[in-house]
Coordinates of C-alpha atoms in Angstrom, one line a residue:
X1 CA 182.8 163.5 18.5
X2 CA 179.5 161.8 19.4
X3 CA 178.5 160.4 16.2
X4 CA 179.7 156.6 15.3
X5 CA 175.5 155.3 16.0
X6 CA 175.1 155.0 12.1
X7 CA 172.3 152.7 10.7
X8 CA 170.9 152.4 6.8
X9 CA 167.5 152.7 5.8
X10 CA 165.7 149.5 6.7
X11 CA 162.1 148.3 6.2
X12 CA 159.7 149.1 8.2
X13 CA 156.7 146.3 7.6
X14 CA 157.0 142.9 8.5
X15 CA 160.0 140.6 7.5
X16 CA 161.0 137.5 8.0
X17 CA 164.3 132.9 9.8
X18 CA 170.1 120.9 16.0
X19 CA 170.4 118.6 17.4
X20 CA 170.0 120.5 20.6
X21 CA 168.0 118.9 23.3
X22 CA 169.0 121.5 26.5
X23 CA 170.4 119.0 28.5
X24 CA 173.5 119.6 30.0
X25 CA 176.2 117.4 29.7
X26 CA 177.5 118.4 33.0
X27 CA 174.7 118.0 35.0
X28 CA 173.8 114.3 34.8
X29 CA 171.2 114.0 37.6
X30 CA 168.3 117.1 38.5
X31 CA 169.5 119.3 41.2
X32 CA 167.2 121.1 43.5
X33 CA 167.9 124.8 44.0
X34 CA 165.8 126.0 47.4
X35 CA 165.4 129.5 48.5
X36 CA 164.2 130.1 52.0
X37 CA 164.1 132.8 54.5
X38 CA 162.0 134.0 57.1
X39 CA 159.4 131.2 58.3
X40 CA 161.4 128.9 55.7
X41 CA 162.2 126.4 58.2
X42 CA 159.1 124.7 58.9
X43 CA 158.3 124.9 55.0
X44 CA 161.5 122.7 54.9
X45 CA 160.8 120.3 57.7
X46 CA 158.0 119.7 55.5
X47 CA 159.0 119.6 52.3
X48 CA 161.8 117.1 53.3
X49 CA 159.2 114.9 55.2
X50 CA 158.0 113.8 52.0
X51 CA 161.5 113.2 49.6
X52 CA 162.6 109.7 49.4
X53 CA 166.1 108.1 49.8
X54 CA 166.1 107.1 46.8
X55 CA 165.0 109.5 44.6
X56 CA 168.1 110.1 42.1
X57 CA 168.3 114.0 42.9
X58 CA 170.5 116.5 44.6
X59 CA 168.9 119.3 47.0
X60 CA 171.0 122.5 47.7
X61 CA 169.5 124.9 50.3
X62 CA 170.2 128.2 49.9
X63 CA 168.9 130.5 53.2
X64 CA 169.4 134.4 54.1
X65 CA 171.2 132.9 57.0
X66 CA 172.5 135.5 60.3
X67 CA 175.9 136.2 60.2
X68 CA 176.0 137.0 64.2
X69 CA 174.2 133.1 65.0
X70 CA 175.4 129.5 64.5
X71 CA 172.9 127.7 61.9
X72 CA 171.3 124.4 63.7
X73 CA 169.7 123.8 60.0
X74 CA 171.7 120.3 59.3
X75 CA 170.5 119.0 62.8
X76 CA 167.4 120.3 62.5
X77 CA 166.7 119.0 59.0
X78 CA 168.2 115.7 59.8
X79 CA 165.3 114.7 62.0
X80 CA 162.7 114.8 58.8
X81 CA 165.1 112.9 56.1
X82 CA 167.3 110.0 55.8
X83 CA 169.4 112.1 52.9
X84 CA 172.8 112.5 53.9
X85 CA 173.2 116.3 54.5
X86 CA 176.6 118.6 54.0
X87 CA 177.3 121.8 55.3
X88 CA 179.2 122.9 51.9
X89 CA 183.1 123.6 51.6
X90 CA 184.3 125.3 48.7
X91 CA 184.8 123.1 45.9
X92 CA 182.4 120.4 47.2
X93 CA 181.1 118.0 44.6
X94 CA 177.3 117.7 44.0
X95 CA 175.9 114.1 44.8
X96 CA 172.5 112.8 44.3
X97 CA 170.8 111.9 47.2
X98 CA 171.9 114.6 49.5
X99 CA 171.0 117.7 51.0
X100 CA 173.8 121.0 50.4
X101 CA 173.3 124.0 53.4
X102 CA 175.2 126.9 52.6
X103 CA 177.1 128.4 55.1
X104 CA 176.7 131.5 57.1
X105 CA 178.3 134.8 55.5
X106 CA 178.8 133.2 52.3
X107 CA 177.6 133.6 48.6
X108 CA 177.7 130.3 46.2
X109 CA 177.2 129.3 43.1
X110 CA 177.8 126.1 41.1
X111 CA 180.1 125.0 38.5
X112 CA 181.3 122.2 36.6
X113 CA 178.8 120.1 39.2
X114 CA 180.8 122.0 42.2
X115 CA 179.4 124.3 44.8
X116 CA 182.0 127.2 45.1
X117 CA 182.0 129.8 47.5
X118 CA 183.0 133.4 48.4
X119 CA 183.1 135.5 51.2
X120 CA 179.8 137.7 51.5
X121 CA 181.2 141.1 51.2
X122 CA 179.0 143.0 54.6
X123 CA 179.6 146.6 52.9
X124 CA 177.9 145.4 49.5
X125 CA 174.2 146.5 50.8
X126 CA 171.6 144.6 49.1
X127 CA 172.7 140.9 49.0
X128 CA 170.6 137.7 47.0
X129 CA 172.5 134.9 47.2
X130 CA 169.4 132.9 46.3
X131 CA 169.3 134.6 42.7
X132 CA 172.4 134.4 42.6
X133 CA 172.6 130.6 43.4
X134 CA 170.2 130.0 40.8
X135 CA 171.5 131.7 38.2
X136 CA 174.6 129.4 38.5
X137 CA 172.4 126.7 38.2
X138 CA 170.7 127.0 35.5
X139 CA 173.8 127.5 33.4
X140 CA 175.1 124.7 35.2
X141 CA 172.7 122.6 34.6
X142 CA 170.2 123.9 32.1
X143 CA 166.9 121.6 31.9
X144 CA 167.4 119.2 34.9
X145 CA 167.5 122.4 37.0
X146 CA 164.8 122.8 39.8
X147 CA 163.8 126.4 41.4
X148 CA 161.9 126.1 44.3
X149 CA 160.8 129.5 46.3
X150 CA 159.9 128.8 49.8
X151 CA 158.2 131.2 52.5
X152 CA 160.8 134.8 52.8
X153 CA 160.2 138.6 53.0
X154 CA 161.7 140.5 49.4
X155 CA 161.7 138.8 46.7
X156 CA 165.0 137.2 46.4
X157 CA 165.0 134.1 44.0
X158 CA 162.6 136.1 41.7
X159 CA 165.2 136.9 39.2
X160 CA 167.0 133.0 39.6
X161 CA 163.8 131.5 38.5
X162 CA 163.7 133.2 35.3
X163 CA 167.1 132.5 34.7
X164 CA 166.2 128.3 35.2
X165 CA 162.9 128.9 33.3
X166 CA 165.0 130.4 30.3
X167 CA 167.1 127.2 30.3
X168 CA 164.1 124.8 30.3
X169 CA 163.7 123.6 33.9
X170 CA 161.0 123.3 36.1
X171 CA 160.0 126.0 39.0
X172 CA 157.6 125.8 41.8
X173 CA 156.6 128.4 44.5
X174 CA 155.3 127.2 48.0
X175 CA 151.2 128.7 47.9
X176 CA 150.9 132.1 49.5
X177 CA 148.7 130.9 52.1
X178 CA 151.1 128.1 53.6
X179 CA 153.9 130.6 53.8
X180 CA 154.6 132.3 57.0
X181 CA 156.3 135.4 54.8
X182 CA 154.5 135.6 51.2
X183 CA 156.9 137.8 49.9
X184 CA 159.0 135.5 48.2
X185 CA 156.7 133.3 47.1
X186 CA 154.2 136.0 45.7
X187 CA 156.9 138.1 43.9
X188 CA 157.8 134.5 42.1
X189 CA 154.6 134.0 41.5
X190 CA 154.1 137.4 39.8
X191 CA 157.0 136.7 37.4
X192 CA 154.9 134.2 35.3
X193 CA 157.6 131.7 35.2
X194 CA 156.5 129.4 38.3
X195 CA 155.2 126.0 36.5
X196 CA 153.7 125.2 39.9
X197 CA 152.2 126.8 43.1
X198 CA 151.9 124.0 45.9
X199 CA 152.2 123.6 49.1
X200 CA 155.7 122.3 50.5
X201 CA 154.5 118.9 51.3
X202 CA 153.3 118.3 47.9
X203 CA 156.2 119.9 46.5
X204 CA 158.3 116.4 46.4
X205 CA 155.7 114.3 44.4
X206 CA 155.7 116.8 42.1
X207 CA 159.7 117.0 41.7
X208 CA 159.8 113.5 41.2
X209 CA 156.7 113.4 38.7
X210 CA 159.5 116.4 36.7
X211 CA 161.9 114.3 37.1
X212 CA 160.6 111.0 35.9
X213 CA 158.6 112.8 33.0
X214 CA 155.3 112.2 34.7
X215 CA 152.8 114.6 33.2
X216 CA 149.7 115.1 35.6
X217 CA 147.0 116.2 32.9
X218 CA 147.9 113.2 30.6
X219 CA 148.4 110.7 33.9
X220 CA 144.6 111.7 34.9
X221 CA 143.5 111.9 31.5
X222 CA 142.5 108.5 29.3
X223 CA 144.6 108.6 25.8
X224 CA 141.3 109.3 23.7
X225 CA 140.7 112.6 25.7
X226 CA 144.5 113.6 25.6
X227 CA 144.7 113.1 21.9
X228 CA 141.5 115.4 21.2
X229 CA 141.8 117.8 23.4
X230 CA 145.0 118.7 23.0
X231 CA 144.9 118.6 19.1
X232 CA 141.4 121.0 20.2
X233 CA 144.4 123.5 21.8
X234 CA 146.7 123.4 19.2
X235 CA 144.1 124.1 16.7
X236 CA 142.9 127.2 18.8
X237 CA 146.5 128.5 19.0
X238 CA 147.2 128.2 15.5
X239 CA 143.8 130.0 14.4
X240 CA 143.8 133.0 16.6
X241 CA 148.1 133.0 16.6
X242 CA 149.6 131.4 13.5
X243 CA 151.8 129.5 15.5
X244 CA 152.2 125.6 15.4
X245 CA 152.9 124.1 19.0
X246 CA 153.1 120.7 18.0
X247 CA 156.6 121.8 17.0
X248 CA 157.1 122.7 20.7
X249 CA 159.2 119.5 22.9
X250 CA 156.0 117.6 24.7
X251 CA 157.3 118.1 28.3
X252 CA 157.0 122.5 27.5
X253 CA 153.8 122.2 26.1
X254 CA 152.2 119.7 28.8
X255 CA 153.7 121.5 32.1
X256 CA 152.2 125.2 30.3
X257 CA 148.8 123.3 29.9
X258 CA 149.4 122.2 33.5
X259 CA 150.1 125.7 35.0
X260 CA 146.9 127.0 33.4
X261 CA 144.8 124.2 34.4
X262 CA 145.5 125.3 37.2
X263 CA 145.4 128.6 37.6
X264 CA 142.0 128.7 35.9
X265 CA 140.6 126.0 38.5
X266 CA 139.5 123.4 35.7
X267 CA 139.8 119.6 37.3
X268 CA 140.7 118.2 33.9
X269 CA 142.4 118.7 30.5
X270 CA 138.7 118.5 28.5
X271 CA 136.9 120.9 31.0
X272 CA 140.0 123.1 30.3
X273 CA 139.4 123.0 26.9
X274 CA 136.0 123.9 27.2
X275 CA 136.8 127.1 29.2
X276 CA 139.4 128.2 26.8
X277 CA 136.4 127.5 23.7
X278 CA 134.5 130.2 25.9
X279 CA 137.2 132.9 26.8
X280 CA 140.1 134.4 24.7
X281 CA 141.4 135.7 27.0
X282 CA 142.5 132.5 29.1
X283 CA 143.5 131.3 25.2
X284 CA 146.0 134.6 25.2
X285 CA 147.2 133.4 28.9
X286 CA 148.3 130.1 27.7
X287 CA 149.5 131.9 24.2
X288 CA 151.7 133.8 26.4
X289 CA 152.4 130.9 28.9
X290 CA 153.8 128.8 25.7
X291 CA 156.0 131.6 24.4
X292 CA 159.6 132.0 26.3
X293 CA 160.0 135.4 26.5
X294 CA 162.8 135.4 29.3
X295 CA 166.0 137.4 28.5
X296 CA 167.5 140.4 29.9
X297 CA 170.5 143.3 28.8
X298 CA 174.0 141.5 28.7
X299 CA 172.5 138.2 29.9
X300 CA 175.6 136.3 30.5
X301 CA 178.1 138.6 30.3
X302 CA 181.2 136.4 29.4
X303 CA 178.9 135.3 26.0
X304 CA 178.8 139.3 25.3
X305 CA 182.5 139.6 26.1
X306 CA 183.5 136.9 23.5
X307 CA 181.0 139.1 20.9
X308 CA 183.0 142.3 22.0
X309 CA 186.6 140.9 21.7
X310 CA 186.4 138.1 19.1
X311 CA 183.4 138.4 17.5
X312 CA 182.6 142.3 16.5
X313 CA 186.0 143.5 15.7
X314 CA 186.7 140.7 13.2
X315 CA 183.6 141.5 11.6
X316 CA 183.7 145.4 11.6
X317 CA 187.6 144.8 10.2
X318 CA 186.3 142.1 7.3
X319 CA 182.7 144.5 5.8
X320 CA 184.0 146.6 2.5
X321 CA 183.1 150.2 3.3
X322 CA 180.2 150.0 0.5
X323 CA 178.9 147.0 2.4
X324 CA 176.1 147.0 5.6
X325 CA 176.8 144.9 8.8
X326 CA 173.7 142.7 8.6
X327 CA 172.9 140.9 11.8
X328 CA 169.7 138.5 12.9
X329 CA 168.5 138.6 16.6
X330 CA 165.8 135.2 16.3
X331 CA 163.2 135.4 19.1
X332 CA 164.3 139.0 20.5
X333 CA 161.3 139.1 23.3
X334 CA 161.2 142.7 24.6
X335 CA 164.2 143.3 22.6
X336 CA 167.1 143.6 25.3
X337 CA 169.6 141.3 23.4
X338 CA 169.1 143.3 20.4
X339 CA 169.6 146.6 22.1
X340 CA 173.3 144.8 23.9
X341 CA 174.3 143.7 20.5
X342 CA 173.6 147.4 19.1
X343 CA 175.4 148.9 21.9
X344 CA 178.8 147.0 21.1
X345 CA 178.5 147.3 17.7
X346 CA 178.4 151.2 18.6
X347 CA 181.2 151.3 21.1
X348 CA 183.3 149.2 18.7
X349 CA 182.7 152.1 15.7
X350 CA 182.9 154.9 17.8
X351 CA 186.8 153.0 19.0
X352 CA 188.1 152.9 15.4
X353 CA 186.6 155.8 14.3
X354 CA 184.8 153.9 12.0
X355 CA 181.1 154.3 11.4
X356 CA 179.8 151.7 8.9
X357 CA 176.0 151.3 7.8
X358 CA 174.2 148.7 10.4
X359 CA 171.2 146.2 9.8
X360 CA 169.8 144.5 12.9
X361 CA 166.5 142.9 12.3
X362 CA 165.0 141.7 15.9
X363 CA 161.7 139.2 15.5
X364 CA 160.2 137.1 17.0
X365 CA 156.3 135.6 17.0
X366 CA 155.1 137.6 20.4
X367 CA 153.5 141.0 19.1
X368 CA 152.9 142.6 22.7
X369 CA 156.5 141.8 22.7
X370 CA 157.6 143.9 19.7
X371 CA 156.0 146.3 20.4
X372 CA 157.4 146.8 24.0
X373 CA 161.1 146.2 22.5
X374 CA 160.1 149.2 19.8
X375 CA 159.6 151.8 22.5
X376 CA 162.7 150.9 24.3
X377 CA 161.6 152.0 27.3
X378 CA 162.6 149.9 30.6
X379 CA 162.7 150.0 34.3
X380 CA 165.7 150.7 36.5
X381 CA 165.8 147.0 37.8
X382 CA 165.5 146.1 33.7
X383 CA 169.1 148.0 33.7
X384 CA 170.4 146.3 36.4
X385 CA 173.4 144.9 34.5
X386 CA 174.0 147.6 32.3
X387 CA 177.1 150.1 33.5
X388 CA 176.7 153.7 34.3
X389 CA 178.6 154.6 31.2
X390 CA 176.4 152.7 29.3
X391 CA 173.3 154.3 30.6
X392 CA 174.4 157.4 30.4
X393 CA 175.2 157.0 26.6
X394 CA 172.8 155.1 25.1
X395 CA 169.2 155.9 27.9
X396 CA 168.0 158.7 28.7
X397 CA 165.6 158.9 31.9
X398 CA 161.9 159.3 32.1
X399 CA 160.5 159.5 35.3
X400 CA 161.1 156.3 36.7
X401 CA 162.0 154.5 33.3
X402 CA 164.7 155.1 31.0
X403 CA 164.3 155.3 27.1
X404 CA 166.8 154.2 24.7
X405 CA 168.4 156.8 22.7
X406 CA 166.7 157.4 19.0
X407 CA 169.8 157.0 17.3
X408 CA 170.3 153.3 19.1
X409 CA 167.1 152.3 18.3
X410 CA 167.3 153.4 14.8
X411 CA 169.7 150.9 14.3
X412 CA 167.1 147.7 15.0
X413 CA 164.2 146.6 13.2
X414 CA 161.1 144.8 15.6
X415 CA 159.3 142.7 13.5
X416 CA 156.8 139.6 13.7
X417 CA 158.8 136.3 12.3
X418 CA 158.2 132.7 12.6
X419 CA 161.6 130.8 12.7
X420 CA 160.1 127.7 12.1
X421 CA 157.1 128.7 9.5
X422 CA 159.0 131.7 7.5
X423 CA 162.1 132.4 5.1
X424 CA 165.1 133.6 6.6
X425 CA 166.8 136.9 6.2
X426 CA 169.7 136.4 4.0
X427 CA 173.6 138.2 3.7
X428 CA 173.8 137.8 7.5
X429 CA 176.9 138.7 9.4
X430 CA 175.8 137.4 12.8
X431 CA 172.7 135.3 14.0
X432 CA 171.7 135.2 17.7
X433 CA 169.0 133.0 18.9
X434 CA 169.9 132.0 22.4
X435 CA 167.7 129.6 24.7
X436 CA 164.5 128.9 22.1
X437 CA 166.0 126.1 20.6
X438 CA 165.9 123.5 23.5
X439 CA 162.1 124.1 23.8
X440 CA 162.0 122.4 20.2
X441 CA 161.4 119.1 18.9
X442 CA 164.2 117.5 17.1
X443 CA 162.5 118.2 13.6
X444 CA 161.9 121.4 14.5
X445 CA 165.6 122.6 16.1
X446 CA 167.4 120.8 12.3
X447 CA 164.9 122.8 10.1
X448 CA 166.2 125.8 12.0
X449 CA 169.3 125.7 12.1
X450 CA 169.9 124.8 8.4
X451 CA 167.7 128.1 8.2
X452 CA 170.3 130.0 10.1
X453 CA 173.1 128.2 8.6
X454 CA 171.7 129.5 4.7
X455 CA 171.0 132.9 6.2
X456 CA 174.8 133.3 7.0
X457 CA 177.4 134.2 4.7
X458 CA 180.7 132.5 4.5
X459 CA 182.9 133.4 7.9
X460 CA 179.3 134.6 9.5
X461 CA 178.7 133.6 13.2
X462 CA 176.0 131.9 15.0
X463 CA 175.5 132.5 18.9
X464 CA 173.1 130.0 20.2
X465 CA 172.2 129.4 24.1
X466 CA 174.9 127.4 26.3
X467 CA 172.7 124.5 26.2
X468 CA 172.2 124.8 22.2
X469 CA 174.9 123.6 19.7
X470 CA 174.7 123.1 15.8
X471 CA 173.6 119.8 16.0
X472 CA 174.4 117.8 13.0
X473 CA 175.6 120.5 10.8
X474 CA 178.2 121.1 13.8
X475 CA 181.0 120.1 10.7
X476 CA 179.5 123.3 8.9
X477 CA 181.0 125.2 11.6
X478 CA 184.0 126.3 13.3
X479 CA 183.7 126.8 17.1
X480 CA 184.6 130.6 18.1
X481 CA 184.0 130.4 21.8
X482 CA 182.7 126.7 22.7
X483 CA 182.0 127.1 26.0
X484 CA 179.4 130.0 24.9
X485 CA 178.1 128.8 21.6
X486 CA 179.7 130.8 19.2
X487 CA 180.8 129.4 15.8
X488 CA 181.7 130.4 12.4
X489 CA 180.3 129.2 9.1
X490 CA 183.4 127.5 6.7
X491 CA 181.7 127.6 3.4
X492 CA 178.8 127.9 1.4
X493 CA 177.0 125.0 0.8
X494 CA 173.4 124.1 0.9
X495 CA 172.4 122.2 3.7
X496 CA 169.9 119.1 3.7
X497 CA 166.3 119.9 3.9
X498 CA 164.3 118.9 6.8
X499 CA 160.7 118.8 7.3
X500 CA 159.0 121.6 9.9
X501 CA 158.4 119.0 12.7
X502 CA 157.3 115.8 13.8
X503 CA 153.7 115.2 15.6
X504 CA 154.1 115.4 19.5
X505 CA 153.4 111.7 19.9
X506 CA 152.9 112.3 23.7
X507 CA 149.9 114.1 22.7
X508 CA 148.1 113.9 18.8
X509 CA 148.2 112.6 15.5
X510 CA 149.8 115.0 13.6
X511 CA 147.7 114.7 11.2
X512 CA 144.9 116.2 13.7
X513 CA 147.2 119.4 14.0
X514 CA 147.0 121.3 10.6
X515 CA 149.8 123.7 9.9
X516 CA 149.1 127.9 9.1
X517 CA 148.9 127.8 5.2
X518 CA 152.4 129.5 3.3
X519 CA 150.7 131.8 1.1
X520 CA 149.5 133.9 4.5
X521 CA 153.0 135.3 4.9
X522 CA 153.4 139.0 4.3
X523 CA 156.1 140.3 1.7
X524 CA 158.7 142.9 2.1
X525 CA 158.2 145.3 -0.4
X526 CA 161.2 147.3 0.7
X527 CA 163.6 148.0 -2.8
X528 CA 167.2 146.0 -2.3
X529 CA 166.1 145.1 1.3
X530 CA 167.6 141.5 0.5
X531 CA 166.2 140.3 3.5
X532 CA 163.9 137.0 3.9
X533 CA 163.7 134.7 0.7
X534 CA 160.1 135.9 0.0
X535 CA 161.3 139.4 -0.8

């Protein structure tokens, strides 16, 4: 029997929709995650020439270390900074104001503001303890984590800074042409996450300018050019995308603006402005730049094991026969959530023998991204995290690539949707929109989530990111798996309306930032598709 992939007929066009800030509550200082290798150590000499005592931040150094020599890194280090530096022991607690070395033959990570390690296991082959380190971190410590990518052959930390960019902290790589190696660097560089390319010396300010929410373009910039310029941007955006950054947290929208000033070589915020008047495609760059479209398959893989165990069973027990399995994947990306969720869902019909009719509408606002998601077609490395069962079930390969099976992807529906603009679907079993929320203003995250919590039916659950949580409507919900961000809705009751967003102060008048007109949304014409409110 190889038949329990079972979807209903499901449209095709278009259709459509805390107080969350993505801080965590664990982390209460920034911590510094550094990945060095070869020619790393004069890159930290100087890097550490220019931190300060006092600078209310923790630095862990994570090196591809021999296992056959003693490292002299802490008395090496210690002639460039008056930080107080630890060679870690398992369990150590991470202070501000110090430098962390791990040790030789040794993979870390941190949790619950500890540094824990394990032995490095010399038969597993490929080893990147400095993905893995930051990995840790940014689930650790979510928006006051700090990537830095120093010189190193491979491209080790390349994956980590994704995984900090996801959860809303900053990420800098050392410039390819101070780096004795450029391997690191460059392949961190090509991953379009890296906020900003400096050398190591200037690295520090930098940190600290992060750190005390010191923006450089509106520091160098008098208020009157700020305020019209960036107004100029937003207006731009909204024309050629139909999307509304001013709903977008200040600090996102400023360090984007930042990375493409300079990148593009402009020397300030009104000569950038200028430049994207004249070429769409630097407009598209910082369109893409502004969009998070980080994610990956099974991304944390204890959140998909509480949907596999707690979540998906109940549900699959609960739906009448007669009934569809409607679920909502909010700001899908290139769709690899959406194609995890599918694949449980699957495993758990095909376990009880039990095939029921599946809905799974995946938006989100990026249409290069759809589109990417529609083909299901990924890389090896994209699959990384997927098991061989898996992949032999649900991809088959092409050439290098693999493709996802047509019966999988017949199951999920791409399509353009603006969770803070449009009507949200409706009937929903499950909602999961993990890691956008934090890069939202206040306004923005309650209108949401009161969207989310009308979309779901009584007993229907909401996976958010594990720095998100329901904000004020946390009462409307009953907490499945808190650590992860899973939660149940009691009842059915209308929530409070909330407006779309406030101005970003830091930048405009809101008034100067005009919002995409309602009518332009497109319909689902789709007979009993009972999906977004305009239907």
């Amino acid at each position: 029997m190889d038949a329990p992939i079972r979807s209903a007929t499901v449209p095709t066009a278009p259709a459509p929709e805390p107080q969350t800030d993505g801080t965590s509550d664990r982390c209460p200082f920034h911590v510094v995650g550094i990945g060095a290798s070869a020619g790393g150590l004069e890159a930290l000499e100087k890097f550490f020439d220019n931190v300060p005592r006092d600078s209310n931040v923790a630095f862990v150094v994570v090196q591809h270390l021999s296992p056959d020599f003693k490292s002299l890194m802490d008395e090496l280090l210690a002639r460039h900074t008056e930080l107080a530096i630890h060679r870690v022991e398992d369990g150590m607690a991470i202070e501000p104001n110090a430098i962390y070395l791990i040790p030789p033959k040794k993979e870390m990570i941190v949790s619950g503001g500890r540094l824990l390690l394990t032995d490095k296991d010399p038969k597993s082959g490929l080893s990147l303890p400095i993905d893995t380190f930051m990995r840790s971190l940014a689930q650790d410590c979510a928006d006051r984590a700090i990537g830095v990518v120093l010189s190193g052959t491979g491209s080790d930390g390349s994956r980590g800074i994704r995984a900090i960019h996801a959860a809303g902290g900053f990420v800098i790589a050392q410039d390819t042409a101070s780096a004795n190696f450029d391997g690191m660097p460059r392949s961190a560089v090509d991953t379009g996450v890296v906020d900003a390319v400096l050398r190591p010396q200037a690295m520090a300010r930098a940190i600290l300018d992060h750190v005390q929410g010191i923006s450089p373009v509106a520091a160098t910039t008098p208020d009157s050019v700020d305020e019209g310029a960036i107004s100029t941007l937003f207006t731009a955006l909204r024309d050629a995308y139909g999307i509304d950054f001013s709903c977008y947290k200040p600090t996102t929208v400023a360090r984007r603006v930042e990375r493409r000033l300079q990148i593009s070589g402009a020397n300030t915020l009104g000569e950038y402005v200028a430049h994207v008047r004249d070429d769409a495609e630097e407009l598209n760059a910082l369109y893409r730049d502004l969009l998070i479209g980080v994610t990956k398959f099974f991304r944390d893989e204890d959140a998909f094991h509480s949907l596999e165990t707690e979540v998906i069973p109940q549900l699959l027990s609960q739906v009448p026969a007669e009934d569809d399995v409607r679920i909502w994947i909010a700001g899908c990306a290139t769709g690899e959530e959406a194609y995890s969720i599918a694949i449980l869902l699957d495993e758990a019909m095909r376990s009880r023998r039990r095939p029921v009719n599946v809905k799974i509408f995946a938006t989100d606002v990026h249409q290069a991204s759809l589109e990417f998601a529609s083909a299901g077609l990924f890389s090896q490395d994209a699959l990384e995290d997927v098991s061989n069962e898996r992949l032999k079930r649900y991809f088959i390969r092409q050439g290098r690539s693999y493709q996802v099976t047509a019966p999988l992807r017949k199951m999920i529906v791409f399509a353009p949707h603006n969770v803070v603009r449009d009507a949200p679907f409706t009937k929903l079993d499950l909602i999961s929109c993990r890691n956008l929320l934090i890069y939202f203003q206040p306004d923005a995250q309650k209108k949401v989530l009161s969207l989310f919590h009308f979309g779901l039916k009584a007993n229907g659950v909401l996976l958010l990111g594990p720095s998100e949580s329901p904000g004020e409507l946390g009462d409307e919900f009953d907490a499945v798996d808190r650590h992860w961000k899973i939660y149940r809705k009691r009842r059915d009751v209308r929530s409070p309306r909330t407006s779309a967003c406030r101005s970003l102060r830091a930048w405009s008048d809101c008034g100067q930032v005009r919002r995409p007109p309602a009518n332009k949304r497109s319909k689902c014409k789709t007979v009993n598709c009972s999906g977004p409110a305009t239907c």
